[in-house]
Coordinates of C-alpha atoms in Angstrom, one line a residue:
M1 CA -8.6 212.8 -109.3
P2 CA -4.8 212.9 -109.7
P3 CA -3.5 215.8 -112.0
L4 CA -2.2 213.5 -114.5
A5 CA -5.5 211.6 -114.9
R6 CA -7.4 214.8 -114.9
R7 CA -5.3 216.1 -117.8
D8 CA -5.6 212.9 -119.7
V9 CA -9.3 212.1 -119.3
R10 CA -10.3 213.8 -122.5
S11 CA -7.7 211.8 -124.5
L12 CA -9.1 208.6 -122.9
V13 CA -12.6 209.6 -123.9
R14 CA -11.5 210.1 -127.5
K15 CA -10.1 206.6 -127.6
L16 CA -13.5 205.3 -126.7
G17 CA -14.8 206.5 -130.1
A18 CA -15.9 204.4 -133.0
D19 CA -12.8 205.3 -135.1
A20 CA -10.4 204.1 -132.4
R21 CA -8.7 200.7 -132.6
P22 CA -10.4 198.0 -130.3
S23 CA -7.2 197.6 -128.3
Q24 CA -7.3 201.5 -127.7
Q25 CA -10.9 201.2 -126.7
R26 CA -10.3 198.5 -124.3
Q27 CA -7.4 200.3 -122.6
A28 CA -9.2 203.5 -122.5
L29 CA -12.3 201.7 -121.1
D30 CA -10.2 200.0 -118.4
A31 CA -8.9 203.3 -117.4
I32 CA -12.0 205.0 -117.2
A33 CA -13.7 202.2 -115.2
G34 CA -10.7 202.4 -112.7
L35 CA -11.0 206.2 -112.3
S36 CA -14.8 206.0 -111.8
D37 CA -14.5 203.1 -109.3
C38 CA -14.4 203.8 -105.6
D39 CA -14.6 207.5 -106.2
L40 CA -15.7 208.7 -102.8
D41 CA -15.8 212.4 -103.4
G42 CA -17.3 212.2 -106.8
D43 CA -14.7 214.4 -108.6
N44 CA -13.8 211.7 -111.0
L45 CA -17.3 211.1 -111.9
V46 CA -18.0 214.7 -112.7
A47 CA -14.9 215.0 -114.7
I48 CA -15.4 211.9 -116.8
A49 CA -19.0 212.8 -117.6
G50 CA -17.9 216.3 -118.3
A51 CA -15.3 215.2 -120.8
G52 CA -17.9 213.7 -122.8
A53 CA -17.6 210.0 -121.7
I54 CA -21.3 209.1 -121.5
P55 CA -22.4 208.9 -125.3
P56 CA -19.4 206.8 -126.3
L57 CA -19.9 204.4 -123.3
V58 CA -23.6 204.0 -124.2
H59 CA -22.4 203.1 -127.7
L60 CA -20.2 200.5 -126.4
L61 CA -23.1 198.7 -124.9
R62 CA -24.3 197.7 -128.5
A63 CA -25.0 194.1 -129.3
D64 CA -21.9 193.8 -131.6
S65 CA -19.5 194.7 -128.8
S66 CA -17.7 191.9 -127.1
A67 CA -18.8 190.7 -123.7
D68 CA -16.0 192.3 -121.7
V69 CA -16.5 195.7 -123.5
Q70 CA -20.2 195.5 -122.6
Q71 CA -19.4 194.7 -119.0
N72 CA -16.8 197.3 -118.5
A73 CA -19.1 200.0 -120.3
A74 CA -21.9 199.1 -118.1
A75 CA -19.8 199.1 -115.0
A76 CA -18.4 202.5 -115.8
L77 CA -22.0 203.9 -116.3
A78 CA -23.0 202.3 -113.1
N79 CA -20.2 204.1 -111.4
L80 CA -21.0 207.4 -113.1
A81 CA -24.8 207.0 -112.1
Q82 CA -23.8 207.3 -108.5
I83 CA -24.4 211.1 -108.8
A84 CA -27.7 212.8 -109.8
D85 CA -26.6 214.9 -112.7
N86 CA -25.0 212.0 -114.4
Q87 CA -28.2 209.8 -113.8
V88 CA -30.1 212.3 -116.0
A89 CA -27.4 212.5 -118.6
I90 CA -26.9 208.8 -118.9
A91 CA -30.6 208.2 -119.4
A92 CA -30.9 211.1 -122.0
A93 CA -28.0 209.5 -123.9
G94 CA -30.3 206.5 -124.5
A95 CA -28.5 204.1 -122.1
V96 CA -31.8 202.4 -120.7
P97 CA -32.8 200.2 -123.8
P98 CA -29.3 198.6 -124.4
L99 CA -28.9 198.0 -120.7
V100 CA -32.3 196.3 -120.4
Q101 CA -31.1 194.2 -123.4
L102 CA -28.1 193.0 -121.5
L103 CA -30.3 191.6 -118.9
G104 CA -31.3 188.8 -121.1
P105 CA -30.2 185.2 -120.9
A106 CA -27.7 185.7 -123.8
S107 CA -25.5 187.9 -121.5
S108 CA -23.0 186.5 -119.0
A109 CA -23.7 186.8 -115.4
E110 CA -20.9 189.5 -115.3
V111 CA -22.5 191.5 -117.9
Q112 CA -26.0 191.1 -116.3
E113 CA -24.6 192.2 -113.0
A114 CA -23.0 195.4 -114.4
A115 CA -26.3 196.2 -116.5
V116 CA -28.4 195.7 -113.4
A117 CA -26.2 197.9 -111.3
A118 CA -26.3 200.7 -113.8
L119 CA -30.2 200.5 -114.0
G120 CA -30.4 200.3 -110.2
N121 CA -28.3 203.5 -109.8
L122 CA -30.2 205.2 -112.7
A123 CA -33.5 204.4 -110.9
R124 CA -32.4 206.4 -107.9
H125 CA -33.7 209.4 -110.0
A126 CA -37.5 209.8 -110.2
E127 CA -37.6 210.6 -113.8
N128 CA -35.5 207.5 -114.8
I129 CA -37.8 205.3 -112.7
V130 CA -40.6 206.0 -115.3
I131 CA -38.2 205.6 -118.3
I132 CA -36.9 202.2 -117.0
A133 CA -40.3 200.9 -116.2
A134 CA -41.6 201.9 -119.6
A135 CA -38.7 200.1 -121.3
A136 CA -40.0 196.8 -123.0
G137 CA -39.4 193.9 -120.7
A138 CA -37.3 195.8 -118.0
I139 CA -39.3 194.6 -115.0
P140 CA -39.9 191.1 -115.9
L141 CA -36.3 190.6 -116.9
L142 CA -35.3 192.0 -113.4
V143 CA -37.7 189.7 -111.8
Q144 CA -36.2 186.7 -113.7
L145 CA -32.7 187.6 -112.4
L146 CA -34.0 187.0 -108.9
G147 CA -34.3 183.3 -109.6
P148 CA -31.9 180.5 -108.5
G149 CA -30.2 180.4 -111.8
S150 CA -28.5 183.8 -111.0
S151 CA -25.5 184.3 -109.0
A152 CA -25.9 185.9 -105.5
E153 CA -24.3 189.2 -106.8
V154 CA -26.8 189.4 -109.6
Q155 CA -29.8 188.4 -107.3
A156 CA -28.9 191.1 -104.9
T157 CA -28.3 193.8 -107.4
A158 CA -31.6 192.9 -109.1
A159 CA -33.4 193.3 -105.9
V160 CA -31.8 196.6 -105.4
A161 CA -33.0 197.8 -108.9
L162 CA -36.6 196.6 -108.2
G163 CA -36.5 198.2 -104.8
N164 CA -35.5 201.6 -106.4
L165 CA -38.2 201.2 -109.2
A166 CA -40.8 200.5 -106.3
L167 CA -40.4 204.0 -105.2
N168 CA -43.0 204.8 -107.9
A169 CA -46.3 203.8 -106.7
E170 CA -47.6 202.6 -110.0
N171 CA -44.6 200.1 -110.2
L172 CA -45.6 198.7 -106.8
V173 CA -48.5 196.7 -108.6
T174 CA -46.4 196.0 -111.9
I175 CA -43.5 194.5 -109.9
A176 CA -45.7 192.3 -107.8
A177 CA -47.8 191.2 -110.9
A178 CA -44.5 190.2 -112.7
G179 CA -44.0 187.6 -109.9
A180 CA -41.3 189.4 -107.9
V181 CA -42.6 188.4 -104.4
P182 CA -42.0 184.6 -104.5
P183 CA -38.3 184.7 -105.5
L184 CA -37.7 187.6 -103.1
V185 CA -39.1 185.6 -100.2
L186 CA -36.8 182.7 -101.2
M187 CA -33.9 185.1 -101.1
L188 CA -34.6 185.7 -97.3
G189 CA -33.7 182.1 -96.5
P190 CA -30.8 180.7 -94.5
S191 CA -28.9 179.5 -97.4
C192 CA -28.6 182.9 -99.0
P193 CA -25.7 185.3 -98.1
A194 CA -26.5 188.2 -95.9
L195 CA -26.2 190.8 -98.6
V196 CA -28.9 188.9 -100.6
Q197 CA -31.1 188.7 -97.6
Q198 CA -30.6 192.5 -97.0
H199 CA -31.5 193.6 -100.5
A200 CA -34.4 191.2 -100.8
A201 CA -35.8 192.5 -97.6
G202 CA -35.3 195.9 -98.8
A203 CA -37.3 195.4 -101.9
L204 CA -40.1 193.8 -100.0
M205 CA -40.1 196.6 -97.6
R206 CA -40.8 199.1 -100.4
L207 CA -43.5 196.6 -102.0
A208 CA -45.2 196.3 -98.6
T209 CA -46.3 199.9 -98.7
H210 CA -49.1 198.7 -101.0
A211 CA -52.1 197.1 -99.4
G212 CA -52.4 194.3 -101.9
N213 CA -48.9 193.5 -101.7
Q214 CA -49.1 193.1 -97.8
V215 CA -51.5 190.1 -98.5
T216 CA -49.4 188.7 -101.4
I217 CA -46.1 188.9 -99.3
A218 CA -47.7 187.1 -96.2
A219 CA -49.3 184.5 -98.4
A220 CA -46.0 183.8 -100.0
G221 CA -44.6 182.7 -96.7
A222 CA -42.5 185.7 -95.9
I223 CA -43.3 186.1 -92.2
P224 CA -41.3 183.3 -90.7
P225 CA -38.0 184.0 -92.4
L226 CA -38.5 187.7 -91.7
V227 CA -38.7 186.9 -88.0
L228 CA -35.6 184.9 -88.1
L229 CA -33.8 187.7 -89.7
L230 CA -34.7 189.9 -86.6
G231 CA -32.3 187.8 -84.5
P232 CA -29.0 189.0 -83.0
D233 CA -27.0 186.9 -85.3
F234 CA -27.9 188.9 -88.3
P235 CA -26.2 192.3 -89.4
A236 CA -28.0 195.4 -88.5
E237 CA -28.8 196.3 -92.0
V238 CA -30.6 192.9 -92.4
Q239 CA -32.5 193.3 -89.1
Q240 CA -33.5 196.9 -90.1
R241 CA -35.0 195.7 -93.4
A242 CA -36.7 192.7 -92.0
A243 CA -38.2 194.8 -89.2
G244 CA -39.5 197.2 -92.0
V245 CA -41.1 194.6 -94.0
L246 CA -42.9 193.3 -90.9
M247 CA -43.9 196.9 -89.9
G248 CA -45.4 197.2 -93.5
L249 CA -47.3 194.0 -93.1
T250 CA -48.8 195.1 -89.8
L251 CA -50.8 197.6 -91.7
T252 CA -53.1 194.6 -92.7
A253 CA -54.7 193.4 -89.5
N254 CA -55.3 189.9 -90.9
N255 CA -51.5 189.6 -90.8
H256 CA -51.2 190.2 -87.1
A257 CA -51.9 186.8 -85.9
A258 CA -49.4 185.1 -88.3
I259 CA -46.7 187.6 -87.2
V260 CA -47.3 187.0 -83.5
A261 CA -47.5 183.2 -84.1
A262 CA -44.2 183.4 -85.9
G263 CA -42.5 184.6 -82.8
A264 CA -42.0 188.4 -83.7
I265 CA -42.8 189.9 -80.5
P266 CA -39.6 188.9 -78.6
P267 CA -37.1 190.0 -81.2
L268 CA -39.0 193.2 -81.8
V269 CA -38.9 194.0 -78.1
Q270 CA -35.1 193.4 -78.3
L271 CA -34.8 195.9 -81.2
L272 CA -36.2 198.6 -78.9
G273 CA -33.0 198.5 -77.0
L274 CA -30.2 201.0 -77.1
G275 CA -28.0 198.7 -79.1
S276 CA -30.3 199.4 -82.1
S277 CA -30.2 202.6 -84.2
A278 CA -33.0 205.2 -83.8
L279 CA -34.6 204.2 -87.1
V280 CA -34.7 200.5 -86.0
R281 CA -36.2 201.5 -82.5
Q282 CA -38.8 203.6 -84.4
I283 CA -39.7 200.7 -86.7
A284 CA -40.0 198.2 -83.8
A285 CA -42.0 200.6 -81.7
L286 CA -44.4 201.2 -84.6
A287 CA -44.8 197.5 -85.3
L288 CA -45.5 196.8 -81.7
S289 CA -48.0 199.6 -81.5
R290 CA -50.1 198.0 -84.3
L291 CA -49.8 194.5 -82.9
V292 CA -50.9 195.6 -79.5
Q293 CA -54.3 196.7 -80.8
K294 CA -55.5 193.2 -80.4
A295 CA -56.2 192.4 -76.7
D296 CA -54.7 188.7 -76.9
H297 CA -51.4 190.1 -78.1
Q298 CA -51.1 192.7 -75.3
A299 CA -50.1 190.0 -72.6
A300 CA -47.5 188.7 -74.9
I301 CA -45.9 192.1 -75.6
A302 CA -46.0 192.9 -71.9
A303 CA -44.6 189.5 -71.0
A304 CA -41.7 190.0 -73.5
G305 CA -40.5 192.9 -71.6
A306 CA -41.6 195.7 -73.8
I307 CA -42.8 198.1 -71.2
P308 CA -39.5 199.4 -69.9
P309 CA -37.8 200.2 -73.2
L310 CA -41.2 201.8 -74.5
V311 CA -41.3 203.9 -71.3
H312 CA -37.6 205.0 -71.8
P313 CA -37.3 205.1 -75.7
A314 CA -34.7 207.8 -75.6
G315 CA -31.2 207.0 -76.5
P316 CA -28.4 208.0 -79.1
G317 CA -30.1 209.5 -82.1
S318 CA -33.5 209.1 -80.7
T319 CA -36.3 211.0 -82.6
T320 CA -39.7 212.2 -81.7
L321 CA -41.2 209.6 -83.8
V322 CA -39.6 206.8 -81.6
Q323 CA -41.2 208.5 -78.5
Q324 CA -44.5 208.9 -80.3
N325 CA -44.6 205.3 -81.5
A326 CA -43.6 204.1 -78.0
A327 CA -46.2 206.2 -76.4
A328 CA -48.9 204.8 -78.8
A329 CA -48.0 201.2 -77.9
L330 CA -48.1 202.0 -74.2
A331 CA -51.4 203.6 -74.6
A332 CA -52.9 200.5 -76.3
L333 CA -51.2 198.4 -73.6
A334 CA -53.0 200.4 -70.9
A335 CA -56.3 200.9 -72.7
N336 CA -57.7 197.4 -72.6
N337 CA -55.6 196.0 -69.9
A338 CA -55.6 197.5 -66.4
D339 CA -52.9 195.0 -65.3
N340 CA -50.4 196.9 -67.5
R341 CA -51.0 200.3 -65.9
Q342 CA -49.1 199.7 -62.8
P343 CA -46.0 198.3 -64.6
I344 CA -45.9 201.4 -66.8
A345 CA -45.8 203.6 -63.9
A346 CA -43.3 201.3 -62.0
A347 CA -41.0 201.3 -65.0
G348 CA -40.5 205.2 -64.3
A349 CA -43.0 206.7 -66.7
S350 CA -42.9 210.5 -66.2
A351 CA -46.0 212.4 -65.4
Q352 CA -45.8 213.9 -68.8
L353 CA -45.7 210.4 -70.4
L354 CA -48.5 209.2 -68.1
Q355 CA -50.6 212.3 -69.2
K356 CA -49.9 211.5 -72.9
I357 CA -50.8 207.9 -72.4
E358 CA -54.0 208.9 -70.7
A359 CA -54.8 211.3 -73.5
L360 CA -54.4 208.5 -76.1
V361 CA -56.5 206.1 -74.1
L362 CA -59.3 208.6 -73.8
A363 CA -59.1 209.7 -77.6

């Protein structure tokens, strides 16, 4: 924060108070929103909160504030909630109920987006996840904002908030029961911007950690659009989250045939390449290691060229988990199909890897 802004921040906070003139409040609110926005090192966020800005900002969320004041107050709180200490302080100041109220249809899209962003950032803290989920109507309102009547920005931000809430195991069922899965699947479609697809897939990836949701997500028609999002024309962040959802869906064996039939094997194999991050390679290898458990899928995986990248999974940022998942996939390929053993050796598998595969085959 520049020295002048640091010196004046307490004066700005005083102008947010109820006894200040509306014009002063707006000017102070605009200044604080600007100081808190794009604060990469977090100094401004700490200083603004330390100057006592949080309680008056929460007060400005009230129903009798103008829409632009509500929007700027919620946006400032969303910015402040990027750091953990402020997340606790904002919730303790009573921000959650009025922010949830601002999600309703009486609010403009701009106000809704700012309120959703604030709740999404607050939900990065485990204690706040419980508080938000307990707030009357929070999850159903967030689910409603996923619908086609919302702007792309609101849809994406609501998906982020639901994804953060889904970090709590109890919310996995509640979010799905509130009807989140069908609109999230629609948000994967080709008419949606990449950012919407990315955050929808991110929310589904979290929901897919629950066995019941794995069935629900597949039944909602998610598999074909997820497979399309694995393609090279999509940003890496979209590919990663789409692969993560499919990886979760492979935990349910009944989903395997649909995933393979949708054409997932070739793009998953492509994601094993060194052009992918270590995390994406790990996800792809794990998904393939599960799909390969069925004998009729083994030939398709081998034919897609999976053996060489599974034999040589090392690369920039490679992890032990990548190598373990790759070895598990190779073991499954070798266990029930003798024709795959020679290509594994021919691909340059080390003696150590061959011994590991043999041990997994015999396990």
